Amino acid sequence: MTTMTTRPALAPRLSALTKVVELGPGRLDKKLLNEASGLLLRSGDRLKLSSEHTVVALAGGTGSGKSSLFNSLSGLELSPTGVRRPTTARTHACVWGLEGAGPLLDWLQIQWRHRFSRASALDKGDSQLHGLILLDLPDHDSIRALTDTEADRLIGLADLVVWVLDPQKYADASTHRRYVTELAGHEAVTVFALNQADRLTAEELAELVIDLNDLLRREGVEHPSVVPTSAVTGRGIESLKSVIATAVARRRAAIQKLEADLHRLEQRLSQSMPLGEALSAPSSVDEARRMGLTDALCDAVGVPAVGEAMENVYAERSSRWVGWPYPRWFSKFRSDPLKSLRLEDVGEEIRGITTGSVSAQSAEVANAVQALADGLSMGMHPVWRTAVHQAARSRSGQLPQALTEDLTEVAPQLDRVPGWWRLLKVWQYFLVAAFVAGVAWLAAGLLMPGQLPPALELLGDSATLPWVGLMMASVLGLGALSGIASRNFVELGASRERERLEREMRRRVAAVSATMVVEPVERELGRHHAFYTALRDLSA
């Protein structure tokens, strides 16, 4: 068996159609998708079968003389004919050159008892038909055809179709509506035999041929091939044989039929999913949109508020360690500002991001996701735009909780005390002790002059009191100065802690959004781009 060789353009187009079928479910109309799948299956089967044989089907309605024409072309009485409402019940096949045709006839599902071979000395005059498989199809408009789709099936499988029309029903709606209007682009593999020409005068036949050509052109067959024939007189039989022989000799009818079927399907696909500017749509989520989504989600979960709260807590907590002790002691007589800020535990603040206002925050998250999908799907076909939105929202219900749980893990440890706070506290209490010692010295010198034991006479020496006062003033100044400096360092540290916390929270928000929003969207964008790339290659 010889494998059929395709021209270079057909194989890539079939590959593109395979991709369209792979990516089409849920996007393409099911009927159109099934038609595309059927064409792929049919093409694959036909291309694997004999390229040395051309399948030519005689199709027509009841009484068109199709079987008589079949017998005339074959030169044998192979297909039964009748006088009163003749019909063909089953397909008959006549093969010129049986070798290698078996698998092809099996694929066509021609019964063994209806297969005939022209492989004798009688065929020497028909050598130009070697490789022809001529089929006499069942009548497409018979009562049997209502429940038996054999004619329709074989019309779709045949490499070349000869429509046998009779003078009285050549414009029959059942033929034109069901078949002829679907033949646009199939002119190279379609022939119209205006049969029973013996019933017409020369003038009537010429007028009928002109009328049939006009009718076919109006129905989209730009270059119809019309051959007047008569099985009774033999008129036009040789002309029809010549047309068929040309197709058989070229060994191109099967490829042309597949190309025509592919072209017709491509037009329907393009009408359903116009290419337009589809390939200019993004195929991935760019960095700017990722950052925009992260910003929106950070606002939705209150990252700036948590950062500000942490900064305030850091500053307030530090006052217990690095503030000048005297103002801190006096502050104990006032209410704790932390209680008014309600920031005792930032961890609880983060854990409570979605408690108490779940609906509001869920709405903000949904708005952020919606904005991303709107920006990416702008200009897309409605089906694909809906698909992008569905992909973006596929896990949006879990997104607020996922963000909350992930951000809870980065709650700062508020009981952590930096080492420099401890050192500064030791230094400040040393100054407090020095100030207290100075107060004692002054009190002793002023209240008990000359009354102190000899070992403590220096304390009662009035000459030392100015120096003690100067020391006390210096201690107070140094303590106040260190308190002010420490507050500046605390503010810088609080700012750095806030930046660190917000940076870590933002990183986690970006990671969660990438997993739950960006990745599903990018899969859909990639599918969209691959689909339209395949559609473009199919149209090439």
XYZ file of C-alpha atoms in Angstrom:
540
model
C 0.000 0.000 0.000
C 1.336 3.399 -0.937
C 1.198 6.197 1.589
C -0.271 9.405 0.230
C 2.111 12.319 -0.082
C 0.665 15.676 0.916
C 1.795 19.023 -0.282
C 3.769 20.929 2.378
C 0.904 23.293 3.217
C -1.583 20.592 4.253
C 0.339 18.889 7.076
C 1.020 22.100 9.072
C -2.590 23.157 8.641
C -3.812 19.823 9.959
C -1.420 20.211 12.895
C -2.859 23.664 13.527
C -6.376 22.226 13.425
C -5.312 19.587 15.939
C -4.241 22.389 18.272
C -7.530 24.216 17.744
C -9.467 21.071 18.635
C -7.266 20.507 21.677
C -7.820 24.046 22.984
C -11.385 24.502 21.757
C -13.506 22.664 24.369
C -15.511 25.153 26.393
C -14.659 27.893 23.917
C -15.914 26.671 20.531
C -19.437 25.619 19.655
C -19.742 21.869 20.282
C -21.118 21.191 16.814
C -18.212 23.013 15.190
C -15.739 21.280 17.485
C -17.179 17.882 16.598
C -16.951 18.734 12.902
C -13.295 19.683 13.308
C -12.571 16.477 15.208
C -14.324 14.481 12.490
C -12.276 16.157 9.780
C -9.041 15.375 11.604
C -10.030 11.757 11.984
C -11.131 11.511 8.366
C -7.972 13.200 7.105
C -5.718 10.960 9.147
C -7.458 7.841 7.920
C -7.509 8.891 4.261
C -3.879 9.976 4.195
C -2.792 6.585 5.526
C -4.679 4.718 2.806
C -3.836 4.187 -0.868
C -2.866 7.281 -2.811
C -3.016 5.257 -6.034
C -6.815 5.171 -5.899
C -9.318 7.984 -6.308
C -12.776 7.542 -4.820
C -15.467 9.022 -7.086
C -19.051 8.955 -5.804
C -22.155 9.256 -7.971
C -24.728 11.051 -5.820
C -28.238 12.088 -6.651
C -31.910 11.861 -5.925
C -34.455 9.217 -6.772
C -35.065 8.837 -10.510
C -32.048 10.860 -11.598
C -30.630 7.880 -13.527
C -27.631 7.597 -11.257
C -27.430 3.789 -11.377
C -27.833 3.751 -15.156
C -25.001 6.252 -15.412
C -22.920 4.076 -13.076
C -23.461 1.077 -15.348
C -22.603 3.135 -18.435
C -19.361 4.358 -16.926
C -18.358 0.902 -15.747
C -19.510 -0.795 -18.966
C -21.241 -3.508 -16.941
C -24.679 -4.031 -15.430
C -23.452 -3.787 -11.847
C -26.068 -1.637 -10.131
C -29.745 -2.606 -10.377
C -32.063 -0.163 -12.107
C -35.849 0.018 -12.261
C -38.646 1.638 -14.182
C -41.148 2.405 -11.449
C -39.589 4.686 -8.791
C -36.121 3.163 -9.015
C -33.957 3.455 -5.887
C -30.476 2.346 -4.865
C -30.550 0.640 -1.473
C -26.831 -0.003 -0.921
C -23.625 1.420 -2.269
C -22.024 -0.440 -5.164
C -18.361 -0.043 -6.027
C -16.508 -0.689 -9.245
C -12.716 -0.706 -8.974
C -10.246 -0.251 -11.825
C -7.110 -1.871 -10.384
C -8.040 -3.801 -7.256
C -4.526 -4.144 -5.843
C -4.164 -2.032 -2.711
C -7.822 -0.944 -2.758
C -8.996 -3.387 -0.092
C -8.204 -1.283 3.004
C -9.717 1.764 1.318
C -12.936 -0.118 0.513
C -13.017 -1.406 4.091
C -12.703 2.155 5.347
C -15.559 3.173 3.057
C -17.524 0.229 4.524
C -18.495 -1.187 1.127
C -19.953 -4.661 1.532
C -18.007 -7.460 -0.163
C -20.952 -8.556 -2.283
C -21.217 -5.046 -3.716
C -17.566 -4.755 -4.768
C -16.732 -5.280 -8.450
C -13.390 -5.215 -10.190
C -12.487 -4.187 -13.735
C -9.379 -6.341 -14.077
C -9.752 -8.129 -17.374
C -8.955 -7.685 -21.034
C -12.106 -5.579 -21.302
C -10.365 -2.796 -19.396
C -7.599 -2.126 -21.918
C -9.573 0.724 -23.403
C -10.143 2.210 -19.958
C -6.528 2.209 -18.836
C -6.816 5.921 -18.112
C -9.238 4.992 -15.324
C -6.773 2.705 -13.545
C -6.951 3.568 -9.849
C -10.614 4.628 -9.960
C -13.068 3.478 -7.303
C -16.503 4.423 -8.621
C -19.349 4.398 -6.099
C -23.067 4.329 -6.811
C -24.532 5.845 -3.643
C -28.011 5.298 -2.221
C -30.517 7.975 -3.179
C -30.181 10.802 -0.693
C -33.893 11.695 -0.847
C -35.417 8.219 -0.581
C -37.580 7.078 2.301
C -34.741 4.798 3.380
C -32.374 7.779 3.524
C -34.429 9.276 6.333
C -33.038 6.600 8.658
C -29.944 5.537 6.723
C -27.097 8.101 6.509
C -24.868 6.020 4.217
C -25.211 8.479 1.322
C -24.273 11.470 3.509
C -21.363 9.576 5.045
C -19.869 8.575 1.690
C -20.384 12.025 0.167
C -18.145 13.277 2.972
C -15.551 10.536 2.454
C -15.357 10.531 -1.368
C -12.427 12.261 -3.054
C -14.612 13.542 -5.896
C -18.413 13.758 -6.065
C -20.440 13.643 -9.275
C -23.896 15.043 -8.666
C -26.334 13.389 -11.059
C -29.258 15.747 -11.742
C -32.289 15.104 -13.923
C -33.904 17.839 -16.075
C -37.081 17.931 -14.016
C -35.471 18.168 -10.541
C -32.099 19.793 -11.212
C -33.084 22.683 -8.920
C -34.517 20.390 -6.239
C -34.302 22.059 -2.826
C -33.352 18.842 -1.024
C -30.163 18.684 -3.068
C -29.273 22.353 -3.151
C -30.052 23.228 0.458
C -28.459 20.159 1.991
C -25.442 19.805 -0.260
C -24.792 22.348 -2.997
C -24.702 25.364 -0.687
C -21.952 23.575 1.247
C -19.792 23.134 -1.853
C -18.179 26.581 -1.942
C -14.472 25.974 -2.485
C -15.055 22.386 -3.616
C -15.277 23.109 -7.359
C -12.107 21.121 -8.084
C -13.617 17.951 -6.608
C -17.255 18.368 -7.669
C -18.862 17.652 -11.049
C -22.521 18.104 -12.038
C -23.867 15.604 -14.545
C -27.112 16.875 -16.094
C -28.435 13.412 -16.914
C -31.245 12.193 -19.189
C -30.252 14.746 -21.817
C -31.961 12.521 -24.402
C -35.325 13.807 -23.156
C -34.498 17.362 -24.207
C -34.057 19.160 -27.498
C -30.747 20.822 -28.181
C -32.228 24.253 -27.422
C -33.814 23.058 -24.172
C -30.586 21.398 -23.086
C -28.511 24.521 -23.786
C -30.969 26.675 -21.864
C -31.006 24.207 -18.982
C -27.215 24.115 -18.787
C -27.073 27.912 -18.653
C -29.766 28.037 -15.995
C -28.026 25.382 -13.885
C -24.700 27.221 -14.110
C -26.359 30.456 -12.984
C -28.090 28.694 -10.115
C -24.861 27.099 -8.916
C -22.971 30.386 -9.076
C -25.661 32.080 -6.998
C -25.205 29.368 -4.412
C -21.477 29.982 -4.141
C -20.025 27.520 -6.676
C -17.890 30.003 -8.602
C -16.687 27.717 -11.407
C -19.159 24.847 -11.749
C -18.302 21.907 -13.984
C -21.529 20.814 -15.749
C -21.527 17.829 -18.113
C -24.765 16.892 -19.988
C -25.097 13.085 -20.106
C -27.475 10.365 -21.222
C -27.113 6.763 -20.105
C -29.596 5.769 -22.817
C -27.841 7.267 -25.855
C -24.317 7.418 -24.378
C -24.159 11.163 -24.920
C -21.609 12.865 -22.667
C -20.424 9.561 -21.135
C -16.970 9.915 -22.670
C -16.810 13.543 -21.584
C -17.642 12.562 -18.031
C -15.117 9.734 -18.208
C -12.525 12.214 -19.383
C -13.206 14.517 -16.413
C -12.950 11.574 -14.022
C -9.861 10.189 -15.774
C -8.103 13.551 -15.417
C -8.744 13.517 -11.666
C -7.599 9.905 -11.400
C -4.412 10.531 -13.372
C -3.416 13.549 -11.279
C -3.780 11.599 -8.015
C -4.686 14.889 -6.383
C -8.427 14.602 -5.774
C -8.074 13.248 -2.229
C -5.724 16.073 -1.240
C -7.918 18.674 -2.942
C -10.976 17.364 -1.130
C -9.238 17.565 2.231
C -7.962 21.049 1.450
C -11.457 22.158 0.452
C -12.972 20.653 3.597
C -10.274 22.313 5.663
C -10.861 25.663 3.958
C -14.603 25.511 4.588
C -14.046 24.615 8.247
C -11.468 27.364 8.617
C -14.004 29.918 7.356
C -16.577 28.737 9.881
C -14.005 28.860 12.661
C -13.002 32.379 11.646
C -16.631 33.473 11.716
C -17.081 31.969 15.156
C -13.744 33.236 16.524
C -12.488 36.134 14.334
C -8.725 36.454 14.453
C -8.716 40.254 14.301
C -6.310 41.665 16.876
C -6.542 38.590 19.106
C -2.804 37.891 18.934
C -2.063 41.380 20.245
C -3.684 40.431 23.551
C -1.174 39.676 26.336
C -0.081 36.072 26.690
C 1.140 36.566 30.254
C 0.692 38.944 33.182
C 3.294 41.696 32.927
C 5.220 42.978 35.920
C 3.276 46.246 36.120
C -0.038 44.405 36.452
C 1.451 42.003 39.001
C 2.574 44.967 41.091
C -0.810 46.632 40.674
C -2.567 43.500 41.916
C -0.164 43.227 44.857
C -0.751 46.891 45.767
C -4.518 46.454 45.622
C -4.438 43.293 47.728
C -2.097 44.914 50.264
C -4.625 47.718 50.635
C -7.449 45.179 50.857
C -5.835 43.338 53.785
C -4.612 46.523 55.475
C -0.859 46.110 55.153
C -0.172 49.881 55.524
C -2.378 50.005 58.647
C -0.601 47.038 60.209
C 2.769 48.617 59.417
C 1.724 51.891 61.002
C 0.382 50.064 64.054
C 3.632 48.157 64.433
C 5.631 51.396 64.181
C 3.523 53.039 66.889
C 3.833 50.033 69.173
C 7.590 49.900 68.629
C 7.914 53.557 69.582
C 5.702 53.266 72.641
C 7.352 50.102 73.908
C 10.807 51.647 73.537
C 9.883 54.441 75.960
C 9.976 51.894 78.773
C 13.610 51.210 78.048
C 15.288 54.183 76.437
C 13.263 57.156 77.653
C 14.656 59.422 80.401
C 13.346 57.670 83.527
C 11.917 60.745 85.255
C 9.350 61.592 82.541
C 8.494 57.888 82.322
C 7.859 57.687 86.068
C 5.612 60.695 85.895
C 3.726 59.114 82.952
C 2.612 56.283 85.227
C 0.115 58.650 86.756
C -1.550 58.906 83.305
C -3.539 56.245 81.374
C -1.557 53.856 79.125
C -1.650 55.276 75.553
C -1.416 51.708 74.219
C -4.856 51.024 75.598
C -6.291 53.971 73.709
C -4.511 52.804 70.555
C -5.713 49.234 71.173
C -2.416 47.936 69.822
C -1.365 45.635 72.651
C -0.745 42.748 70.314
C 0.086 43.258 66.663
C -0.204 39.513 66.156
C -3.870 39.741 67.137
C -4.261 42.748 64.857
C -2.969 40.713 61.919
C -5.061 37.705 62.848
C -8.089 39.948 62.953
C -7.598 41.338 59.452
C -10.700 39.597 58.149
C -12.702 39.360 61.365
C -15.461 41.878 61.829
C -15.270 43.120 58.234
C -14.974 39.969 56.123
C -17.514 41.064 53.545
C -15.894 44.437 53.004
C -12.445 42.958 52.606
C -13.702 40.144 50.381
C -15.281 42.782 48.176
C -11.990 44.687 47.965
C -10.139 41.497 47.079
C -12.764 40.713 44.429
C -12.415 44.217 43.008
C -8.647 43.839 42.753
C -9.014 40.515 40.941
C -11.721 41.928 38.685
C -9.551 44.906 37.735
C -6.713 42.578 36.726
C -8.999 40.416 34.577
C -10.617 43.466 32.961
C -7.274 44.912 31.953
C -5.955 41.650 30.509
C -9.095 40.604 28.614
C -9.874 43.943 27.016
C -10.682 43.450 23.319
C -10.957 39.658 23.561
C -13.826 37.621 22.175
C -16.603 37.464 24.834
C -16.058 33.731 25.315
C -12.374 34.183 26.059
C -13.018 37.298 28.174
C -15.389 35.271 30.325
C -12.809 32.481 30.552
C -10.114 34.912 31.775
C -12.480 36.285 34.428
C -13.403 32.790 35.549
C -9.736 31.853 35.793
C -9.007 34.967 37.858
C -11.905 34.218 40.200
C -11.291 30.473 40.351
C -9.756 30.705 43.847
C -10.831 34.180 44.881
C -13.161 32.746 47.531
C -10.141 31.288 49.338
C -7.921 34.305 48.771
C -8.841 36.475 51.827
C -8.369 33.585 54.240
C -5.123 32.522 52.569
C -3.748 36.055 52.832
C -4.767 36.327 56.477
C -3.207 33.008 57.443
C 0.009 33.763 55.601
C 0.380 37.264 57.041
C -0.242 36.000 60.564
C 3.082 34.187 60.398
C 5.014 37.460 60.025
C 3.606 39.117 63.183
C 6.565 40.749 64.950
C 7.775 39.574 68.372
C 6.874 42.522 70.580
C 8.674 41.137 73.635
C 11.990 41.276 71.777
C 14.292 43.908 73.277
C 17.236 45.151 71.186
C 20.589 44.976 72.976
C 21.237 48.689 72.685
C 18.002 49.361 74.598
C 19.403 47.413 77.575
C 22.765 49.192 77.447
C 21.086 52.578 77.220
C 18.860 51.731 80.167
C 21.920 50.837 82.281
C 23.517 54.131 81.265
C 20.417 56.141 82.114
C 20.006 54.513 85.521
C 23.674 55.208 86.186
C 22.881 58.884 85.536
C 19.843 58.609 87.821
C 22.069 57.171 90.528
C 24.602 59.962 90.011
C 21.837 62.571 90.315
C 20.513 60.951 93.499
C 24.045 60.910 94.924
C 24.384 64.595 94.117
C 21.098 65.374 95.852
C 22.340 63.486 98.947
C 25.628 65.385 98.847
C 23.870 68.736 98.673
C 21.485 67.773 101.450
C 24.329 66.699 103.691
C 26.322 69.831 102.993
C 23.390 72.149 103.514
C 21.616 70.476 106.388
C 24.458 68.951 108.380
C 27.526 71.186 108.033
C 30.281 70.122 110.487
C 28.175 67.333 111.922
C 29.404 64.511 109.713
C 32.042 61.962 110.851
C 35.627 62.647 109.816
C 35.368 60.106 107.024
C 32.513 62.108 105.439
C 33.803 65.617 106.130
C 34.179 66.217 102.401
C 30.400 66.005 102.035
C 29.969 68.837 104.471
C 32.583 71.036 102.832
C 30.725 74.027 101.435
C 33.459 74.576 98.859
C 32.416 71.390 97.045
C 28.754 72.241 96.837
C 28.979 74.383 93.641
C 30.793 71.550 91.928
C 28.164 69.107 93.101
C 25.454 71.370 91.737
C 27.306 71.637 88.448
C 27.598 67.831 88.349
C 23.882 67.436 88.976
C 23.025 69.909 86.242
C 25.390 68.058 83.892
C 23.772 64.725 84.800
C 20.316 66.130 84.095
C 21.489 67.608 80.821
C 23.284 64.448 79.788
C 20.234 62.347 80.722
C 17.891 64.607 78.769
C 20.296 64.650 75.815
C 20.611 60.853 75.808
C 16.800 60.593 76.061
C 16.355 62.841 73.024
C 19.035 60.998 71.055
C 17.568 57.638 71.974
C 14.136 58.758 70.791
C 15.620 59.669 67.417
C 17.271 56.275 67.160
C 14.007 54.626 68.190
C 12.115 56.450 65.443
C 14.669 55.320 62.880
C 14.461 51.769 64.202
C 10.655 51.843 64.161
C 10.698 53.069 60.583
C 13.098 50.300 59.573
C 10.969 47.693 61.370
C 7.873 48.981 59.603
C 9.611 48.812 56.243
C 10.845 45.316 56.980
C 7.397 44.157 58.067
C 5.600 45.742 55.100
C 8.233 44.394 52.699
C 7.810 40.876 54.070
C 4.027 41.156 54.071
C 4.072 42.504 50.536
C 6.321 39.632 49.457
C 3.888 37.140 50.915
C 0.883 38.868 49.371
C 2.636 38.772 45.996
C 3.410 35.065 46.436
C -0.168 34.196 47.376
C -1.627 36.282 44.525
C 0.789 34.689 42.066
C -0.332 31.206 43.075
C -4.060 31.834 43.407
C -4.698 34.512 40.768
C -1.824 35.112 38.368
C -1.030 31.478 37.542
C -4.633 30.508 36.610
C -4.939 33.683 34.549
C -1.661 33.066 32.750
C -2.741 29.523 31.891
C -5.870 30.945 30.261
C -3.914 33.680 28.480
C -1.480 31.070 27.183
C -4.392 28.965 25.967
C -5.904 31.999 24.239
C -2.634 32.862 22.514
C -1.987 29.255 21.442
C -5.553 28.922 20.116
C -5.353 32.014 17.923
C -1.828 31.174 16.815
C -3.162 27.814 15.620
C -6.123 29.552 13.979
C -3.713 31.871 12.166
C -1.585 28.936 11.011
C -4.733 27.156 9.867
C -5.623 30.147 7.692
C -2.126 30.428 6.218
